[in-house]
Amino acid sequence: MAIRTCLNLGRPQIAPVTLTKSPSRNCKFSVQSCSLSSNQSHKQLVVEVKEKLGRDYHSLPVGKNGRDDEEMILWFLKDRKFSVDEAVSKLTKAIKWREEFKVSELSEESVKSMADTGKAYVHDSLDVYGKPVLIVAASKHLPAVHDPVEDEKLCVFLIEKALRKLAAGKEQILGIIDLRGFSTRNADLKFLTFLFDVFYYYYPKRLGQVLFVEAPFIFKPIWQAAKPLLRSYTSLVRFCSVETVRKEYFTEETLPANFREETL
């Protein structure tokens, strides 16, 4: 009867519903508990990986970048979405590679002859996002002249050097490949594949972005041939101009010398 009467007046009367908010401190506590639980779970997985490596691959070296390096183990777990078996598999290959490549023996002196060509270097300043910057001058890369093994050593040494510049809370570096003056004599699909393979297998998720600067038309077929070999890393590539580098990645004070207006 009441509802019928209300309908006659225009709309039914509905009793207001009062919503009660949970105390904010309970929400914060819940998030904090979840975070603590997640961190605890990750620590347990790190221990599990470390024990498995020690048991099944006891011949692998220990210490920094070795089978008991918890920071390195956690990084590979993150890369493998916290799958213990996948992390162990990828870590084993990475640690073996570091040992065979003698990464720990690379130094400024051992790569000096190739570094002196000016083909690649780690920039003194970080970009505006706080990333260390690895710069490659493609026009100075001469595969017909330079020893490919020495090229690879310089590449790995510079990656290691860039990673040592990471500030607290930062995890990735920026790669800039300057393609001004690039010609067929600089083309080196094998080295480009090596570069991205190194990041994929041995330094996973350390490369935040790669800028291909002022790519000439002649670079297009090389890029098309390289794309299938680079897998998901192609999504990190951005083709851009020198102007973009200047305006979006550096301040006037931190801009690399070869990207300043007077050198263009």
mmCIF file of C-alpha atoms in Angstrom, residues 10-247:
data_model
loop_
_atom_site.group_PDB
_atom_site.id
_atom_site.type_symbol
_atom_site.label_atom_id
_atom_site.label_comp_id
_atom_site.label_asym_id
_atom_site.label_seq_id
_atom_site.Cartn_x
_atom_site.Cartn_y
_atom_site.Cartn_z
ATOM 1 C CA GLY A 10 6.113 10.099 -8.502
ATOM 2 C CA ARG A 11 8.763 7.659 -7.153
ATOM 3 C CA PRO A 12 9.018 5.057 -4.364
ATOM 4 C CA GLN A 13 10.607 6.071 -1.113
ATOM 5 C CA ILE A 14 13.780 4.063 -0.580
ATOM 6 C CA ALA A 15 15.459 3.965 2.785
ATOM 7 C CA PRO A 16 18.976 5.504 2.612
ATOM 8 C CA VAL A 17 21.846 3.069 2.944
ATOM 9 C CA THR A 18 24.746 4.102 5.155
ATOM 10 C CA LEU A 19 28.177 2.885 4.017
ATOM 11 C CA THR A 20 30.809 2.496 6.685
ATOM 12 C CA LYS A 21 34.440 3.025 5.812
ATOM 13 C CA SER A 22 37.011 0.790 7.348
ATOM 14 C CA PRO A 23 39.542 2.715 9.380
ATOM 15 C CA SER A 24 42.388 3.900 7.154
ATOM 16 C CA ARG A 25 44.947 2.542 9.545
ATOM 17 C CA ASN A 26 43.553 -0.953 8.931
ATOM 18 C CA CYS A 27 44.046 -0.467 5.171
ATOM 19 C CA LYS A 28 47.604 0.673 5.693
ATOM 20 C CA PHE A 29 48.248 -2.259 7.981
ATOM 21 C CA SER A 30 46.819 -4.642 5.382
ATOM 22 C CA VAL A 31 49.060 -3.245 2.602
ATOM 23 C CA GLN A 32 52.075 -3.305 4.861
ATOM 24 C CA SER A 33 51.358 -6.892 5.881
ATOM 25 C CA CYS A 34 51.028 -7.886 2.220
ATOM 26 C CA SER A 35 54.341 -6.179 1.421
ATOM 27 C CA LEU A 36 56.101 -7.861 4.332
ATOM 28 C CA SER A 37 54.629 -11.214 3.354
ATOM 29 C CA SER A 38 55.785 -10.752 -0.253
ATOM 30 C CA ASN A 39 59.308 -9.783 0.810
ATOM 31 C CA GLN A 40 59.472 -12.764 3.134
ATOM 32 C CA SER A 41 58.334 -15.060 0.331
ATOM 33 C CA HIS A 42 60.997 -13.618 -1.998
ATOM 34 C CA LYS A 43 63.689 -14.183 0.614
ATOM 35 C CA GLN A 44 62.629 -17.793 0.948
ATOM 36 C CA LEU A 45 62.865 -18.234 -2.832
ATOM 37 C CA VAL A 46 66.347 -16.684 -2.808
ATOM 38 C CA VAL A 47 67.418 -19.227 -0.179
ATOM 39 C CA GLU A 48 65.850 -22.025 -2.223
ATOM 40 C CA VAL A 49 67.731 -20.991 -5.376
ATOM 41 C CA LYS A 50 70.991 -20.572 -3.462
ATOM 42 C CA GLU A 51 70.678 -24.023 -1.914
ATOM 43 C CA LYS A 52 69.821 -25.606 -5.267
ATOM 44 C CA LEU A 53 72.820 -23.961 -6.953
ATOM 45 C CA GLY A 54 75.090 -25.066 -4.124
ATOM 46 C CA ARG A 55 73.787 -28.620 -4.310
ATOM 47 C CA ASP A 56 73.572 -29.116 -8.081
ATOM 48 C CA TYR A 57 76.227 -26.691 -9.325
ATOM 49 C CA HIS A 58 78.761 -26.586 -6.503
ATOM 50 C CA SER A 59 81.644 -26.030 -8.953
ATOM 51 C CA LEU A 60 80.331 -22.562 -9.820
ATOM 52 C CA PRO A 61 82.239 -19.685 -8.178
ATOM 53 C CA VAL A 62 80.924 -17.940 -5.073
ATOM 54 C CA GLY A 63 81.076 -14.293 -3.986
ATOM 55 C CA LYS A 64 80.038 -11.234 -5.995
ATOM 56 C CA ASN A 65 78.132 -12.401 -9.123
ATOM 57 C CA GLY A 66 78.561 -15.995 -7.973
ATOM 58 C CA ARG A 67 76.094 -18.727 -7.039
ATOM 59 C CA ASP A 68 75.613 -17.354 -3.505
ATOM 60 C CA ASP A 69 75.179 -13.690 -4.491
ATOM 61 C CA GLU A 70 71.691 -13.039 -3.082
ATOM 62 C CA GLU A 71 71.252 -9.720 -4.865
ATOM 63 C CA MET A 72 71.986 -11.358 -8.218
ATOM 64 C CA ILE A 73 69.739 -14.318 -7.386
ATOM 65 C CA LEU A 74 66.827 -12.004 -6.525
ATOM 66 C CA TRP A 75 67.293 -10.082 -9.774
ATOM 67 C CA PHE A 76 67.135 -13.270 -11.863
ATOM 68 C CA LEU A 77 64.116 -14.468 -9.867
ATOM 69 C CA LYS A 78 62.338 -11.217 -10.750
ATOM 70 C CA ASP A 79 63.276 -11.689 -14.392
ATOM 71 C CA ARG A 80 61.893 -15.250 -14.357
ATOM 72 C CA LYS A 81 58.707 -14.198 -12.511
ATOM 73 C CA PHE A 82 59.922 -15.975 -9.373
ATOM 74 C CA SER A 83 60.152 -19.431 -10.946
ATOM 75 C CA VAL A 84 62.939 -21.193 -9.039
ATOM 76 C CA ASP A 85 63.760 -23.683 -11.808
ATOM 77 C CA GLU A 86 63.855 -21.027 -14.530
ATOM 78 C CA ALA A 87 65.955 -18.696 -12.382
ATOM 79 C CA VAL A 88 68.424 -21.500 -11.601
ATOM 80 C CA SER A 89 68.713 -22.370 -15.289
ATOM 81 C CA LYS A 90 69.328 -18.781 -16.396
ATOM 82 C CA LEU A 91 71.641 -18.015 -13.476
ATOM 83 C CA THR A 92 73.758 -21.084 -14.165
ATOM 84 C CA LYS A 93 74.330 -19.996 -17.758
ATOM 85 C CA ALA A 94 75.067 -16.408 -16.710
ATOM 86 C CA ILE A 95 77.598 -17.373 -14.028
ATOM 87 C CA LYS A 96 79.334 -19.837 -16.379
ATOM 88 C CA TRP A 97 79.474 -17.172 -19.082
ATOM 89 C CA ARG A 98 80.996 -14.610 -16.692
ATOM 90 C CA GLU A 99 83.660 -17.132 -15.753
ATOM 91 C CA GLU A 100 84.460 -18.127 -19.354
ATOM 92 C CA PHE A 101 84.380 -14.533 -20.631
ATOM 93 C CA LYS A 102 86.556 -13.499 -17.655
ATOM 94 C CA VAL A 103 84.343 -10.523 -16.915
ATOM 95 C CA SER A 104 86.059 -9.884 -13.568
ATOM 96 C CA GLU A 105 89.410 -9.431 -15.367
ATOM 97 C CA LEU A 106 88.194 -6.673 -17.701
ATOM 98 C CA SER A 107 89.678 -3.261 -16.904
ATOM 99 C CA GLU A 108 90.256 0.187 -18.402
ATOM 100 C CA GLU A 109 93.712 -1.002 -19.417
ATOM 101 C CA SER A 110 92.574 -4.261 -21.017
ATOM 102 C CA VAL A 111 90.059 -2.485 -23.291
ATOM 103 C CA LYS A 112 92.080 0.699 -23.834
ATOM 104 C CA SER A 113 93.003 0.133 -27.485
ATOM 105 C CA MET A 114 89.370 -0.318 -28.513
ATOM 106 C CA ALA A 115 88.072 2.394 -26.185
ATOM 107 C CA ASP A 116 90.542 4.854 -27.732
ATOM 108 C CA THR A 117 88.672 4.592 -31.045
ATOM 109 C CA GLY A 118 85.860 6.558 -29.392
ATOM 110 C CA LYS A 119 83.274 4.088 -30.641
ATOM 111 C CA ALA A 120 81.634 3.661 -27.235
ATOM 112 C CA TYR A 121 81.792 5.077 -23.731
ATOM 113 C CA VAL A 122 79.838 5.568 -20.517
ATOM 114 C CA HIS A 123 78.734 9.176 -20.142
ATOM 115 C CA ASP A 124 79.909 10.959 -16.975
ATOM 116 C CA SER A 125 76.415 12.223 -16.097
ATOM 117 C CA LEU A 126 73.111 10.424 -15.640
ATOM 118 C CA ASP A 127 70.098 11.211 -17.812
ATOM 119 C CA VAL A 128 67.160 13.204 -16.416
ATOM 120 C CA TYR A 129 65.577 9.969 -15.167
ATOM 121 C CA GLY A 130 68.647 9.032 -13.148
ATOM 122 C CA LYS A 131 69.849 6.314 -15.536
ATOM 123 C CA PRO A 132 73.533 5.745 -16.378
ATOM 124 C CA VAL A 133 74.102 6.264 -20.101
ATOM 125 C CA LEU A 134 76.040 4.035 -22.512
ATOM 126 C CA ILE A 135 76.748 5.789 -25.817
ATOM 127 C CA VAL A 136 77.796 4.123 -29.078
ATOM 128 C CA ALA A 137 79.080 6.120 -32.062
ATOM 129 C CA ALA A 138 78.151 3.734 -34.872
ATOM 130 C CA SER A 139 80.219 5.543 -37.523
ATOM 131 C CA LYS A 140 83.381 4.609 -35.577
ATOM 132 C CA HIS A 141 82.544 0.916 -35.521
ATOM 133 C CA LEU A 142 84.580 -0.776 -38.261
ATOM 134 C CA PRO A 143 83.992 -4.555 -38.252
ATOM 135 C CA ALA A 144 86.387 -5.105 -41.169
ATOM 136 C CA VAL A 145 89.200 -3.468 -39.194
ATOM 137 C CA HIS A 146 88.531 -4.102 -35.503
ATOM 138 C CA ASP A 147 88.887 -7.438 -33.739
ATOM 139 C CA PRO A 148 85.337 -8.657 -32.924
ATOM 140 C CA VAL A 149 86.522 -10.288 -29.680
ATOM 141 C CA GLU A 150 87.962 -6.979 -28.491
ATOM 142 C CA ASP A 151 84.710 -5.245 -29.487
ATOM 143 C CA GLU A 152 82.802 -7.686 -27.283
ATOM 144 C CA LYS A 153 85.166 -7.130 -24.364
ATOM 145 C CA LEU A 154 84.703 -3.364 -24.596
ATOM 146 C CA CYS A 155 80.941 -3.834 -24.769
ATOM 147 C CA VAL A 156 80.793 -5.967 -21.602
ATOM 148 C CA PHE A 157 83.257 -3.743 -19.739
ATOM 149 C CA LEU A 158 81.117 -0.676 -20.471
ATOM 150 C CA ILE A 159 77.906 -2.427 -19.392
ATOM 151 C CA GLU A 160 79.582 -3.332 -16.093
ATOM 152 C CA LYS A 161 80.855 0.224 -15.718
ATOM 153 C CA ALA A 162 77.398 1.683 -16.380
ATOM 154 C CA LEU A 163 75.767 -0.649 -13.853
ATOM 155 C CA ARG A 164 78.251 0.444 -11.198
ATOM 156 C CA LYS A 165 76.908 3.987 -11.647
ATOM 157 C CA LEU A 166 73.361 2.981 -10.696
ATOM 158 C CA ALA A 167 72.059 5.106 -7.838
ATOM 159 C CA ALA A 168 70.113 3.595 -4.946
ATOM 160 C CA GLY A 169 66.666 2.562 -6.114
ATOM 161 C CA LYS A 170 67.625 2.650 -9.805
ATOM 162 C CA GLU A 171 67.890 -0.562 -11.805
ATOM 163 C CA GLN A 172 68.298 0.209 -15.500
ATOM 164 C CA ILE A 173 70.576 2.008 -17.937
ATOM 165 C CA LEU A 174 69.940 4.002 -21.106
ATOM 166 C CA GLY A 175 71.623 3.036 -24.372
ATOM 167 C CA ILE A 176 72.164 5.626 -27.099
ATOM 168 C CA ILE A 177 73.302 4.532 -30.547
ATOM 169 C CA ASP A 178 74.339 7.582 -32.549
ATOM 170 C CA LEU A 179 73.725 6.717 -36.211
ATOM 171 C CA ARG A 180 74.902 9.987 -37.741
ATOM 172 C CA GLY A 181 77.432 9.226 -40.463
ATOM 173 C CA PHE A 182 76.463 5.524 -40.518
ATOM 174 C CA SER A 183 77.286 3.672 -43.748
ATOM 175 C CA THR A 184 77.499 0.070 -44.974
ATOM 176 C CA ARG A 185 81.054 -0.243 -43.661
ATOM 177 C CA ASN A 186 79.695 0.187 -40.130
ATOM 178 C CA ALA A 187 76.970 -2.446 -40.524
ATOM 179 C CA ASP A 188 77.474 -5.378 -38.154
ATOM 180 C CA LEU A 189 74.405 -7.530 -37.556
ATOM 181 C CA LYS A 190 76.454 -10.084 -35.629
ATOM 182 C CA PHE A 191 77.633 -7.526 -33.073
ATOM 183 C CA LEU A 192 74.179 -5.962 -32.727
ATOM 184 C CA THR A 193 72.787 -9.423 -31.963
ATOM 185 C CA PHE A 194 75.606 -10.044 -29.467
ATOM 186 C CA LEU A 195 74.799 -6.764 -27.710
ATOM 187 C CA PHE A 196 71.137 -7.586 -27.200
ATOM 188 C CA ASP A 197 71.869 -11.249 -26.350
ATOM 189 C CA VAL A 198 74.209 -10.108 -23.583
ATOM 190 C CA PHE A 199 71.447 -8.014 -22.078
ATOM 191 C CA TYR A 200 68.814 -10.720 -22.497
ATOM 192 C CA TYR A 201 70.776 -13.658 -21.072
ATOM 193 C CA TYR A 202 73.312 -12.133 -18.697
ATOM 194 C CA TYR A 203 71.974 -8.692 -17.728
ATOM 195 C CA PRO A 204 68.193 -9.225 -17.922
ATOM 196 C CA LYS A 205 65.973 -6.154 -17.555
ATOM 197 C CA ARG A 206 68.993 -3.886 -17.044
ATOM 198 C CA LEU A 207 68.417 -2.071 -20.323
ATOM 199 C CA GLY A 208 65.651 0.471 -19.851
ATOM 200 C CA GLN A 209 65.595 1.963 -23.340
ATOM 201 C CA VAL A 210 67.708 2.210 -26.501
ATOM 202 C CA LEU A 211 67.702 5.341 -28.622
ATOM 203 C CA PHE A 212 68.610 5.021 -32.301
ATOM 204 C CA VAL A 213 69.527 8.612 -33.115
ATOM 205 C CA GLU A 214 69.208 10.067 -36.628
ATOM 206 C CA ALA A 215 68.963 6.675 -38.359
ATOM 207 C CA PRO A 216 69.689 7.059 -42.091
ATOM 208 C CA PHE A 217 67.660 5.280 -44.756
ATOM 209 C CA ILE A 218 70.491 2.787 -45.259
ATOM 210 C CA PHE A 219 70.004 1.512 -41.701
ATOM 211 C CA LYS A 220 66.410 0.411 -42.371
ATOM 212 C CA PRO A 221 67.155 -3.005 -43.995
ATOM 213 C CA ILE A 222 69.675 -3.782 -41.254
ATOM 214 C CA TRP A 223 67.079 -3.047 -38.600
ATOM 215 C CA GLN A 224 64.487 -5.195 -40.378
ATOM 216 C CA ALA A 225 66.953 -8.101 -40.423
ATOM 217 C CA ALA A 226 67.860 -7.596 -36.764
ATOM 218 C CA LYS A 227 64.345 -7.262 -35.307
ATOM 219 C CA PRO A 228 63.444 -10.992 -35.275
ATOM 220 C CA LEU A 229 66.730 -11.764 -33.504
ATOM 221 C CA LEU A 230 66.184 -9.212 -30.750
ATOM 222 C CA ARG A 231 62.923 -10.680 -29.456
ATOM 223 C CA SER A 232 61.091 -8.506 -26.902
ATOM 224 C CA TYR A 233 63.968 -6.020 -26.782
ATOM 225 C CA THR A 234 62.668 -4.389 -29.956
ATOM 226 C CA SER A 235 59.992 -2.772 -27.780
ATOM 227 C CA LEU A 236 62.736 -0.858 -25.944
ATOM 228 C CA VAL A 237 63.988 0.800 -29.127
ATOM 229 C CA ARG A 238 63.056 4.375 -29.938
ATOM 230 C CA PHE A 239 64.093 6.067 -33.171
ATOM 231 C CA CYS A 240 64.585 9.745 -32.518
ATOM 232 C CA SER A 241 66.433 12.923 -33.449
ATOM 233 C CA VAL A 242 69.348 14.679 -31.786
ATOM 234 C CA GLU A 243 66.884 17.358 -30.744
ATOM 235 C CA THR A 244 64.864 14.761 -28.847
ATOM 236 C CA VAL A 245 67.974 13.567 -27.034
ATOM 237 C CA ARG A 246 68.818 17.126 -26.067
ATOM 238 C CA LYS A 247 65.352 18.124 -24.886
#
